[in-house]
Amino acid sequence: MKEVEIHFTLNGKEYNLTVPANLTLLQIIRARIGLTGTKRGCGKGECGACTVIFNGRSVSSCLVLAPKVDGSEVLTVEGIGTFDHPHPIQEAFVEEGAVQCGFCTPGFVVSSYYLLSKNPHPSEEEIREGLSGNLCRCTGYIKIINAVKKASEKLNG
Amino acid sequence: MEEAKYKYIGRSVPRIDALEKATGKIKYMSDLSLPNMLFGKILRAKYPHAKILRIDTSKAEALPGVVTVITHKDVPGLNGFGIVVPDMPVLCKDKVRYIGDAVAAVAAETETIAEKALSLIEVDYEPLPIVDDPEEAMKEDAPKIHEEGNIHLHTEIKRGDVEKAFKEADLIIEETFFTGRQDHTPLETEGGVAFVDEEGNLNVYVGSQYPQRDQLQLARCLNWNPKKIRVVSYPVGGAFGRKDELSIQPILALLAIKAKRAVKITLSREESMIAYWKRHPFKMHYKVAFKNDGTLLGVDAYLVEDKGAYSSLGGPVLNLAVEHACGPYRVDNVHVDGYAVFTNNGIAGAFRGFGAPQTAFAIETIMDIASRKLNIDPIDLRKKSALRKGDKTSIGNVLSTSVGTELVLDGIRESNIWKNREELRKISTKPWLKRGVGVALTYQGTGLGVGIPDYGGAILSMNEDGSFSVRVGTVDYGQGIGTSYAQIVAEAMNIPIEKVKVVLGDSFLTADSGPTSASRGVYTGGKAALIASEKMKKTLKEKVSKLFKTDEDNVEFGFGYVYDKVSGNKVTYEELAKNFKEEGKLPEEEGYFLVPTAEIKIENAFGLPHHIFAFSAHTAYVEVNTLTGEVSVLEGAEAVDGGIVVNRQGFEAQVEGGFVMGMGYGLTEHLAIENGIVKNPNFSTYIIPSIKDVPKRIETIPVINPEDTGPYKAKGIAETVMVATAPAITNAIYDATGARIFSIPATPSVVYFAIKEAESEENFD
């Protein structure tokens, strides 16, 4: 496979990598950079576990190929908040009990971050629409919706 | 309220690992990377049923970058695994029995090379006839999947005189039911790493539900001392029963041993769905007798379980289905005849509910039919025969532990849906959208049943900083048991919950606490943690009485400290830890707990009866599009008896998640296998509920029903919360449209044709 040189920013840090052109952004984040908060649940853009913010839009990172990453700006769950300095969305997920096995949670956090950045006061319908690309098998989603509502309050008073 | 006296028990305590998960900090087994690690890939069968004539790996071995190729020849121990019968080959030798069977495996420098190497492995097959209908498979002349024949297990229970019951009946309902092949689809597929460390220990890091059993099964396959196999199985990105049995572990271990390097395998969603465990599809024929007053006179049920190709837990699943076939009802004339039958339809094993969701769909549909034919309110009809403490169950054991059947029925009666059902079902936004309400009742054994070792174990140790670590072998794969253990230890020791560190799922570090299955995690591990805490308190009392030269009876526990109530002297845990350390050793205590079992055994039905049960009543409010057959669940409610609730937030989360998983089971989920080939192995074609499908509200109604044998009087709820959702929904579909559903999932086509049939019957009448 042909290799490509890519320069991009991830969570505010610049990276220069040479990678096979068929590597996905998900593989770059997990295997090359070593950040594993972004998960692979399907590898086909069906489950949302690998959601990241890519050039200001939420995308399934498993569907973005390496050449596209060149020149881009990427934000992952680790860039939104950390264990020591969590983002209010992450705090809301914890407080509302929206985390169970937790494997889908980073994807939901990123989708919620994107939703609230575009629409600070989403209605319940808008929350459902905004998170409709993310699958969860544990929670039944009710507490996730509550967490996004709470995060919206935390962020916007 | 019983729990008002507690600091932690009964409260809503956020999960102790939630922030690590929400920030992406926690490492799942499929997140692990080791230096110089290889990547493993598995070659699956080309046919669902075939003889293997020849396997040639030479071309794959010659490919640059390939480090190891393994086949059945490389399995040093038993080439088989399985919790009950180890009949599933690690790597097939002379026969494949389903399309996911493993034939060979490769470890290579990159995933791409490993993938390429698989394509270079030559396997010659002689295809055999495909056995895909369990009832055909039961016939004498059917092609045999296993040499011993296709009937894996036959369990038959007879009580009373069922023929007499039919003679005396005012109403007989006779129907046939089908249930689907549900895939657990945990968001994390099977994955992890294995390596042999410098001390010669084999390390297997793969998420699972019982590290100590994985350790023993691996030892048997590998001919390896189990004490030198460390299995780490927490955290897990979802399991729901799927990860109770082994999957990739033996292959991963063999590759790592042979390559003498760390190896990682992560399955794609497709490979996971094709190759591993499912819920068994059932065909069920029921004949049920009622009196006009609603008395349940007799049940004759014939159950056929599609076992798939290998045993795993299919036998116990059948037996639990037999035990739960009549629902939580008093009925004295019973004949339940169950068969677990091998087919080439993939493999099936443990799945939340374990045989109960299948039979609950059948019996609860029949209860709904009966309530309409007898013109008795569906809750009243169920109450009429509801099991009470001291009653005999349908299979003949006396219920001597807590029984919540009536409590959950009373609870569901008070739900928003049920109270307002007359108004709710009348709401119509379009002439073709019909609304209805349905109810269903169920129960589920907590624990493994008679004759199966069933115990909890916990090690509690004091740390240097005065905090405590509790180490339990069970695994938190989303249910919240880790947080419950922290609550139990914090409550018992009277310390802030932040001072309790929980270690789970590690065969070297944690006490064997049995499998994380059968709704038993909180009950067994929690009780063991409580016992260890009581021992720890005794040790601390002795210490403090010496320290303050006072009688042990004068030593009491404050919140985070210990004191002498006579002198008022007190010592913090931190100071105590220092004191212990100076004298040599920090205290460590172990707690073990044997789960009580029933006093009788049911003959020819291993594991039956269960002794402790959780109960739940479910209701659903649905809207059916009569033009398309599409069903929306608008609201749900569950009243649940899980004993005293340990974590209110976790309880709600289980109920909501269980209800939604039950929705998927009832409406959309079925892994279609045609001629042995999986037709829908991805999330685009196998549809689990999304956030847009779930109801606006799922009401959680805990009923207070202490179970004296449990930790803080708790029992387990993880399974019952999903079991009766599907029949509550299909009964609601009937309420809305008059269309009776006998086959789940009730996909739009199933519902559409049921509506058409109901309409034609109406016209005929």
Short mmCIF file of N, CA and C in Angstrom, two decimals, chain B residues 298-411:
data_model
loop_
_atom_site.label_atom_id
_atom_site.label_comp_id
_atom_site.label_asym_id
_atom_site.label_seq_id
_atom_site.Cartn_x
_atom_site.Cartn_y
_atom_site.Cartn_z
N GLY B 298 -53.98 -26.39 34.02
CA GLY B 298 -52.91 -27.26 33.52
C GLY B 298 -52.16 -26.66 32.36
N VAL B 299 -50.89 -27.06 32.23
CA VAL B 299 -50.05 -26.60 31.12
C VAL B 299 -49.35 -27.81 30.50
N ASP B 300 -49.49 -27.94 29.20
CA ASP B 300 -48.72 -28.93 28.46
C ASP B 300 -47.87 -28.15 27.46
N ALA B 301 -46.57 -28.21 27.63
CA ALA B 301 -45.69 -27.41 26.76
C ALA B 301 -44.63 -28.29 26.14
N TYR B 302 -44.40 -28.07 24.87
CA TYR B 302 -43.38 -28.82 24.12
C TYR B 302 -42.40 -27.78 23.59
N LEU B 303 -41.15 -27.89 24.01
CA LEU B 303 -40.15 -26.87 23.67
C LEU B 303 -39.04 -27.49 22.82
N VAL B 304 -38.70 -26.83 21.74
CA VAL B 304 -37.56 -27.28 20.94
C VAL B 304 -36.58 -26.11 20.81
N GLU B 305 -35.39 -26.34 21.33
CA GLU B 305 -34.35 -25.32 21.34
C GLU B 305 -33.37 -25.57 20.19
N ASP B 306 -33.15 -24.56 19.36
CA ASP B 306 -32.14 -24.66 18.31
C ASP B 306 -30.78 -24.37 18.95
N LYS B 307 -30.07 -25.46 19.23
CA LYS B 307 -28.83 -25.39 19.99
C LYS B 307 -27.69 -24.79 19.18
N GLY B 308 -27.80 -24.89 17.86
CA GLY B 308 -26.62 -24.57 17.06
C GLY B 308 -25.65 -25.74 17.14
N ALA B 309 -24.39 -25.49 16.81
CA ALA B 309 -23.46 -26.59 16.57
C ALA B 309 -22.80 -27.17 17.83
N TYR B 310 -22.68 -26.38 18.90
CA TYR B 310 -21.95 -26.89 20.08
C TYR B 310 -22.73 -26.60 21.37
N SER B 311 -22.40 -27.37 22.41
CA SER B 311 -23.22 -27.39 23.63
C SER B 311 -23.19 -26.09 24.42
N SER B 312 -21.98 -25.66 24.81
CA SER B 312 -21.83 -24.57 25.77
C SER B 312 -22.89 -24.70 26.86
N LEU B 313 -23.72 -23.68 27.07
CA LEU B 313 -24.71 -23.72 28.14
C LEU B 313 -26.12 -24.05 27.64
N GLY B 314 -26.20 -24.64 26.45
CA GLY B 314 -27.53 -24.91 25.88
C GLY B 314 -28.36 -25.87 26.69
N GLY B 315 -27.72 -26.80 27.41
CA GLY B 315 -28.47 -27.72 28.27
C GLY B 315 -29.12 -26.98 29.43
N PRO B 316 -28.31 -26.26 30.24
CA PRO B 316 -28.90 -25.47 31.32
C PRO B 316 -29.93 -24.43 30.84
N VAL B 317 -29.73 -23.88 29.64
CA VAL B 317 -30.73 -22.94 29.10
C VAL B 317 -32.06 -23.67 28.89
N LEU B 318 -31.98 -24.87 28.34
CA LEU B 318 -33.22 -25.65 28.14
C LEU B 318 -33.88 -25.91 29.50
N ASN B 319 -33.07 -26.32 30.48
CA ASN B 319 -33.66 -26.65 31.78
C ASN B 319 -34.28 -25.43 32.44
N LEU B 320 -33.65 -24.27 32.29
CA LEU B 320 -34.26 -23.07 32.86
C LEU B 320 -35.55 -22.72 32.13
N ALA B 321 -35.56 -22.94 30.82
CA ALA B 321 -36.79 -22.71 30.05
C ALA B 321 -37.90 -23.65 30.54
N VAL B 322 -37.53 -24.90 30.80
CA VAL B 322 -38.52 -25.87 31.31
C VAL B 322 -39.05 -25.40 32.67
N GLU B 323 -38.11 -24.96 33.53
CA GLU B 323 -38.51 -24.50 34.87
C GLU B 323 -39.44 -23.29 34.80
N HIS B 324 -39.17 -22.39 33.86
CA HIS B 324 -39.94 -21.15 33.77
C HIS B 324 -41.08 -21.23 32.75
N ALA B 325 -41.32 -22.42 32.21
CA ALA B 325 -42.27 -22.55 31.10
C ALA B 325 -43.69 -22.15 31.48
N CYS B 326 -44.05 -22.35 32.74
CA CYS B 326 -45.42 -22.04 33.17
C CYS B 326 -45.53 -20.66 33.80
N GLY B 327 -44.45 -19.88 33.76
CA GLY B 327 -44.48 -18.55 34.38
C GLY B 327 -44.56 -18.66 35.88
N PRO B 328 -44.63 -17.50 36.58
CA PRO B 328 -44.66 -17.53 38.05
C PRO B 328 -46.07 -17.81 38.56
N TYR B 329 -46.62 -18.93 38.14
CA TYR B 329 -48.00 -19.24 38.47
C TYR B 329 -48.12 -20.58 39.17
N ARG B 330 -49.16 -20.67 40.00
CA ARG B 330 -49.51 -21.91 40.66
C ARG B 330 -50.27 -22.77 39.66
N VAL B 331 -49.72 -23.91 39.33
CA VAL B 331 -50.43 -24.82 38.44
C VAL B 331 -49.97 -26.24 38.79
N ASP B 332 -50.92 -27.08 39.04
CA ASP B 332 -50.59 -28.40 39.60
C ASP B 332 -50.58 -29.53 38.58
N ASN B 333 -51.07 -29.25 37.38
CA ASN B 333 -51.05 -30.29 36.34
C ASN B 333 -50.15 -29.80 35.21
N VAL B 334 -48.99 -30.41 35.15
CA VAL B 334 -47.95 -29.87 34.28
C VAL B 334 -47.28 -30.98 33.50
N HIS B 335 -47.10 -30.74 32.23
CA HIS B 335 -46.23 -31.60 31.43
C HIS B 335 -45.39 -30.67 30.55
N VAL B 336 -44.11 -30.62 30.83
CA VAL B 336 -43.22 -29.81 29.99
C VAL B 336 -42.17 -30.74 29.40
N ASP B 337 -42.08 -30.72 28.09
CA ASP B 337 -41.22 -31.65 27.38
C ASP B 337 -40.28 -30.81 26.51
N GLY B 338 -39.01 -30.81 26.86
CA GLY B 338 -38.07 -29.92 26.17
C GLY B 338 -36.93 -30.67 25.51
N TYR B 339 -36.55 -30.19 24.35
CA TYR B 339 -35.42 -30.76 23.61
C TYR B 339 -34.44 -29.66 23.21
N ALA B 340 -33.16 -29.92 23.43
CA ALA B 340 -32.11 -29.06 22.87
C ALA B 340 -31.48 -29.83 21.73
N VAL B 341 -31.49 -29.25 20.54
CA VAL B 341 -31.13 -30.01 19.34
C VAL B 341 -30.02 -29.31 18.56
N PHE B 342 -29.01 -30.09 18.24
CA PHE B 342 -27.90 -29.55 17.44
C PHE B 342 -28.35 -29.27 16.00
N THR B 343 -27.89 -28.13 15.48
CA THR B 343 -28.07 -27.80 14.06
C THR B 343 -26.78 -27.15 13.57
N ASN B 344 -26.73 -26.81 12.30
CA ASN B 344 -25.58 -26.06 11.77
C ASN B 344 -25.84 -24.55 11.77
N ASN B 345 -26.83 -24.13 12.59
CA ASN B 345 -27.19 -22.71 12.64
C ASN B 345 -26.34 -21.94 13.65
N GLY B 346 -25.07 -21.75 13.36
CA GLY B 346 -24.22 -20.99 14.27
C GLY B 346 -24.10 -21.67 15.62
N ILE B 347 -23.80 -20.88 16.65
CA ILE B 347 -23.74 -21.44 18.00
C ILE B 347 -24.51 -20.52 18.95
N ALA B 348 -25.12 -21.12 19.94
CA ALA B 348 -25.87 -20.33 20.92
C ALA B 348 -25.47 -20.75 22.33
N GLY B 349 -25.60 -19.82 23.26
CA GLY B 349 -25.20 -20.10 24.64
C GLY B 349 -25.97 -19.24 25.61
N ALA B 350 -25.25 -18.73 26.62
CA ALA B 350 -25.90 -17.91 27.64
C ALA B 350 -26.29 -16.56 27.07
N PHE B 351 -27.44 -16.06 27.47
CA PHE B 351 -27.88 -14.71 27.11
C PHE B 351 -28.92 -14.30 28.15
N ARG B 352 -28.66 -13.15 28.79
CA ARG B 352 -29.62 -12.51 29.71
C ARG B 352 -31.03 -13.10 29.59
N GLY B 353 -31.46 -13.77 30.64
CA GLY B 353 -32.77 -14.41 30.64
C GLY B 353 -32.70 -15.92 30.52
N PHE B 354 -31.72 -16.42 29.75
CA PHE B 354 -31.28 -17.81 29.80
C PHE B 354 -32.43 -18.81 29.64
N GLY B 355 -33.24 -18.65 28.61
CA GLY B 355 -34.37 -19.57 28.40
C GLY B 355 -35.70 -19.01 28.86
N ALA B 356 -35.66 -18.05 29.79
CA ALA B 356 -36.91 -17.47 30.30
C ALA B 356 -37.58 -16.52 29.31
N PRO B 357 -36.83 -15.73 28.53
CA PRO B 357 -37.53 -14.82 27.59
C PRO B 357 -38.36 -15.59 26.56
N GLN B 358 -37.86 -16.77 26.16
CA GLN B 358 -38.57 -17.55 25.16
C GLN B 358 -39.91 -18.02 25.72
N THR B 359 -39.87 -18.69 26.89
CA THR B 359 -41.11 -19.24 27.43
C THR B 359 -42.03 -18.14 27.96
N ALA B 360 -41.44 -17.02 28.43
CA ALA B 360 -42.28 -15.91 28.90
C ALA B 360 -43.11 -15.37 27.74
N PHE B 361 -42.53 -15.33 26.55
CA PHE B 361 -43.29 -14.86 25.39
C PHE B 361 -44.52 -15.76 25.18
N ALA B 362 -44.31 -17.06 25.29
CA ALA B 362 -45.42 -18.00 25.05
C ALA B 362 -46.47 -17.92 26.16
N ILE B 363 -46.06 -18.10 27.40
CA ILE B 363 -47.05 -18.20 28.48
C ILE B 363 -47.76 -16.86 28.70
N GLU B 364 -47.03 -15.76 28.52
CA GLU B 364 -47.66 -14.45 28.75
C GLU B 364 -48.59 -14.05 27.61
N THR B 365 -48.34 -14.57 26.41
CA THR B 365 -49.31 -14.36 25.32
C THR B 365 -50.58 -15.15 25.63
N ILE B 366 -50.39 -16.37 26.13
CA ILE B 366 -51.55 -17.20 26.48
C ILE B 366 -52.36 -16.56 27.61
N MET B 367 -51.69 -16.00 28.59
CA MET B 367 -52.42 -15.32 29.67
C MET B 367 -53.25 -14.17 29.11
N ASP B 368 -52.70 -13.47 28.11
CA ASP B 368 -53.43 -12.35 27.51
C ASP B 368 -54.65 -12.86 26.74
N ILE B 369 -54.45 -13.95 25.99
CA ILE B 369 -55.59 -14.53 25.25
C ILE B 369 -56.67 -14.95 26.24
N ALA B 370 -56.23 -15.60 27.33
CA ALA B 370 -57.19 -16.08 28.33
C ALA B 370 -57.94 -14.93 28.99
N SER B 371 -57.23 -13.86 29.29
CA SER B 371 -57.90 -12.75 29.97
C SER B 371 -59.01 -12.17 29.09
N ARG B 372 -58.77 -12.18 27.78
CA ARG B 372 -59.79 -11.66 26.87
C ARG B 372 -60.94 -12.65 26.69
N LYS B 373 -60.61 -13.93 26.56
CA LYS B 373 -61.68 -14.93 26.37
C LYS B 373 -62.53 -15.09 27.63
N LEU B 374 -61.87 -14.95 28.78
CA LEU B 374 -62.61 -15.13 30.04
C LEU B 374 -63.17 -13.81 30.55
N ASN B 375 -62.82 -12.74 29.85
CA ASN B 375 -63.26 -11.40 30.25
C ASN B 375 -62.86 -11.07 31.68
N ILE B 376 -61.59 -11.36 31.98
CA ILE B 376 -61.03 -11.03 33.30
C ILE B 376 -59.88 -10.06 33.07
N ASP B 377 -59.81 -9.02 33.88
CA ASP B 377 -58.71 -8.05 33.78
C ASP B 377 -57.37 -8.81 33.78
N PRO B 378 -56.45 -8.43 32.89
CA PRO B 378 -55.20 -9.23 32.77
C PRO B 378 -54.38 -9.27 34.05
N ILE B 379 -54.43 -8.22 34.84
CA ILE B 379 -53.67 -8.26 36.11
C ILE B 379 -54.41 -9.15 37.12
N ASP B 380 -55.73 -9.03 37.14
CA ASP B 380 -56.50 -9.90 38.05
C ASP B 380 -56.30 -11.37 37.70
N LEU B 381 -56.29 -11.67 36.40
CA LEU B 381 -56.10 -13.06 35.98
C LEU B 381 -54.75 -13.59 36.47
N ARG B 382 -53.73 -12.76 36.32
CA ARG B 382 -52.39 -13.20 36.75
C ARG B 382 -52.34 -13.32 38.27
N LYS B 383 -53.01 -12.41 38.96
CA LYS B 383 -53.00 -12.48 40.44
C LYS B 383 -53.70 -13.74 40.95
N LYS B 384 -54.69 -14.15 40.20
CA LYS B 384 -55.47 -15.32 40.61
C LYS B 384 -54.55 -16.54 40.81
N SER B 385 -53.56 -16.70 39.92
CA SER B 385 -52.67 -17.87 40.02
C SER B 385 -51.26 -17.50 40.47
N ALA B 386 -51.04 -16.24 40.83
CA ALA B 386 -49.67 -15.79 41.13
C ALA B 386 -49.06 -16.60 42.27
N LEU B 387 -47.82 -17.02 42.10
CA LEU B 387 -47.11 -17.75 43.15
C LEU B 387 -46.95 -16.86 44.39
N ARG B 388 -47.19 -17.47 45.53
CA ARG B 388 -46.96 -16.79 46.79
C ARG B 388 -45.95 -17.61 47.59
N LYS B 389 -45.37 -16.97 48.60
CA LYS B 389 -44.42 -17.69 49.45
C LYS B 389 -45.11 -18.91 50.04
N GLY B 390 -44.44 -20.06 49.99
CA GLY B 390 -45.03 -21.29 50.52
C GLY B 390 -45.72 -22.12 49.45
N ASP B 391 -45.99 -21.51 48.28
CA ASP B 391 -46.60 -22.26 47.17
C ASP B 391 -45.58 -23.19 46.53
N LYS B 392 -46.11 -24.19 45.83
CA LYS B 392 -45.26 -25.02 45.00
C LYS B 392 -45.20 -24.41 43.60
N THR B 393 -44.01 -24.37 43.03
CA THR B 393 -43.89 -23.90 41.65
C THR B 393 -44.39 -24.99 40.71
N SER B 394 -44.42 -24.67 39.43
CA SER B 394 -44.95 -25.63 38.46
C SER B 394 -44.12 -26.91 38.42
N ILE B 395 -42.83 -26.81 38.78
CA ILE B 395 -42.02 -28.04 38.74
C ILE B 395 -41.93 -28.71 40.12
N GLY B 396 -42.60 -28.12 41.11
CA GLY B 396 -42.80 -28.86 42.35
C GLY B 396 -41.96 -28.47 43.55
N ASN B 397 -41.19 -27.38 43.48
CA ASN B 397 -40.46 -26.97 44.69
C ASN B 397 -41.24 -25.92 45.44
N VAL B 398 -41.10 -25.94 46.76
CA VAL B 398 -41.82 -24.98 47.59
C VAL B 398 -41.01 -23.69 47.68
N LEU B 399 -41.67 -22.58 47.42
CA LEU B 399 -40.98 -21.28 47.48
C LEU B 399 -40.85 -20.84 48.94
N SER B 400 -39.63 -20.88 49.44
CA SER B 400 -39.44 -20.52 50.85
C SER B 400 -38.69 -19.20 51.00
N THR B 401 -38.22 -18.65 49.89
CA THR B 401 -37.55 -17.34 49.94
C THR B 401 -38.56 -16.26 49.53
N SER B 402 -38.08 -15.01 49.41
CA SER B 402 -39.01 -13.90 49.15
C SER B 402 -39.69 -14.05 47.80
N VAL B 403 -40.97 -13.79 47.76
CA VAL B 403 -41.75 -13.91 46.52
C VAL B 403 -42.50 -12.60 46.30
N GLY B 404 -42.28 -11.99 45.14
CA GLY B 404 -42.84 -10.66 44.91
C GLY B 404 -43.88 -10.59 43.81
N THR B 405 -44.45 -11.75 43.44
CA THR B 405 -45.38 -11.76 42.31
C THR B 405 -46.51 -10.76 42.48
N GLU B 406 -47.17 -10.83 43.62
CA GLU B 406 -48.31 -9.93 43.82
C GLU B 406 -47.86 -8.48 43.95
N LEU B 407 -46.70 -8.29 44.61
CA LEU B 407 -46.19 -6.93 44.78
C LEU B 407 -45.91 -6.27 43.44
N VAL B 408 -45.31 -7.00 42.51
CA VAL B 408 -45.00 -6.36 41.22
C VAL B 408 -46.28 -6.14 40.40
N LEU B 409 -47.26 -7.02 40.56
CA LEU B 409 -48.54 -6.78 39.86
C LEU B 409 -49.24 -5.56 40.44
N ASP B 410 -49.21 -5.44 41.77
CA ASP B 410 -49.78 -4.24 42.39
C ASP B 410 -49.01 -3.00 41.95
N GLY B 411 -47.68 -3.15 41.85
CA GLY B 411 -46.83 -2.03 41.45
C GLY B 411 -47.15 -1.57 40.03
#
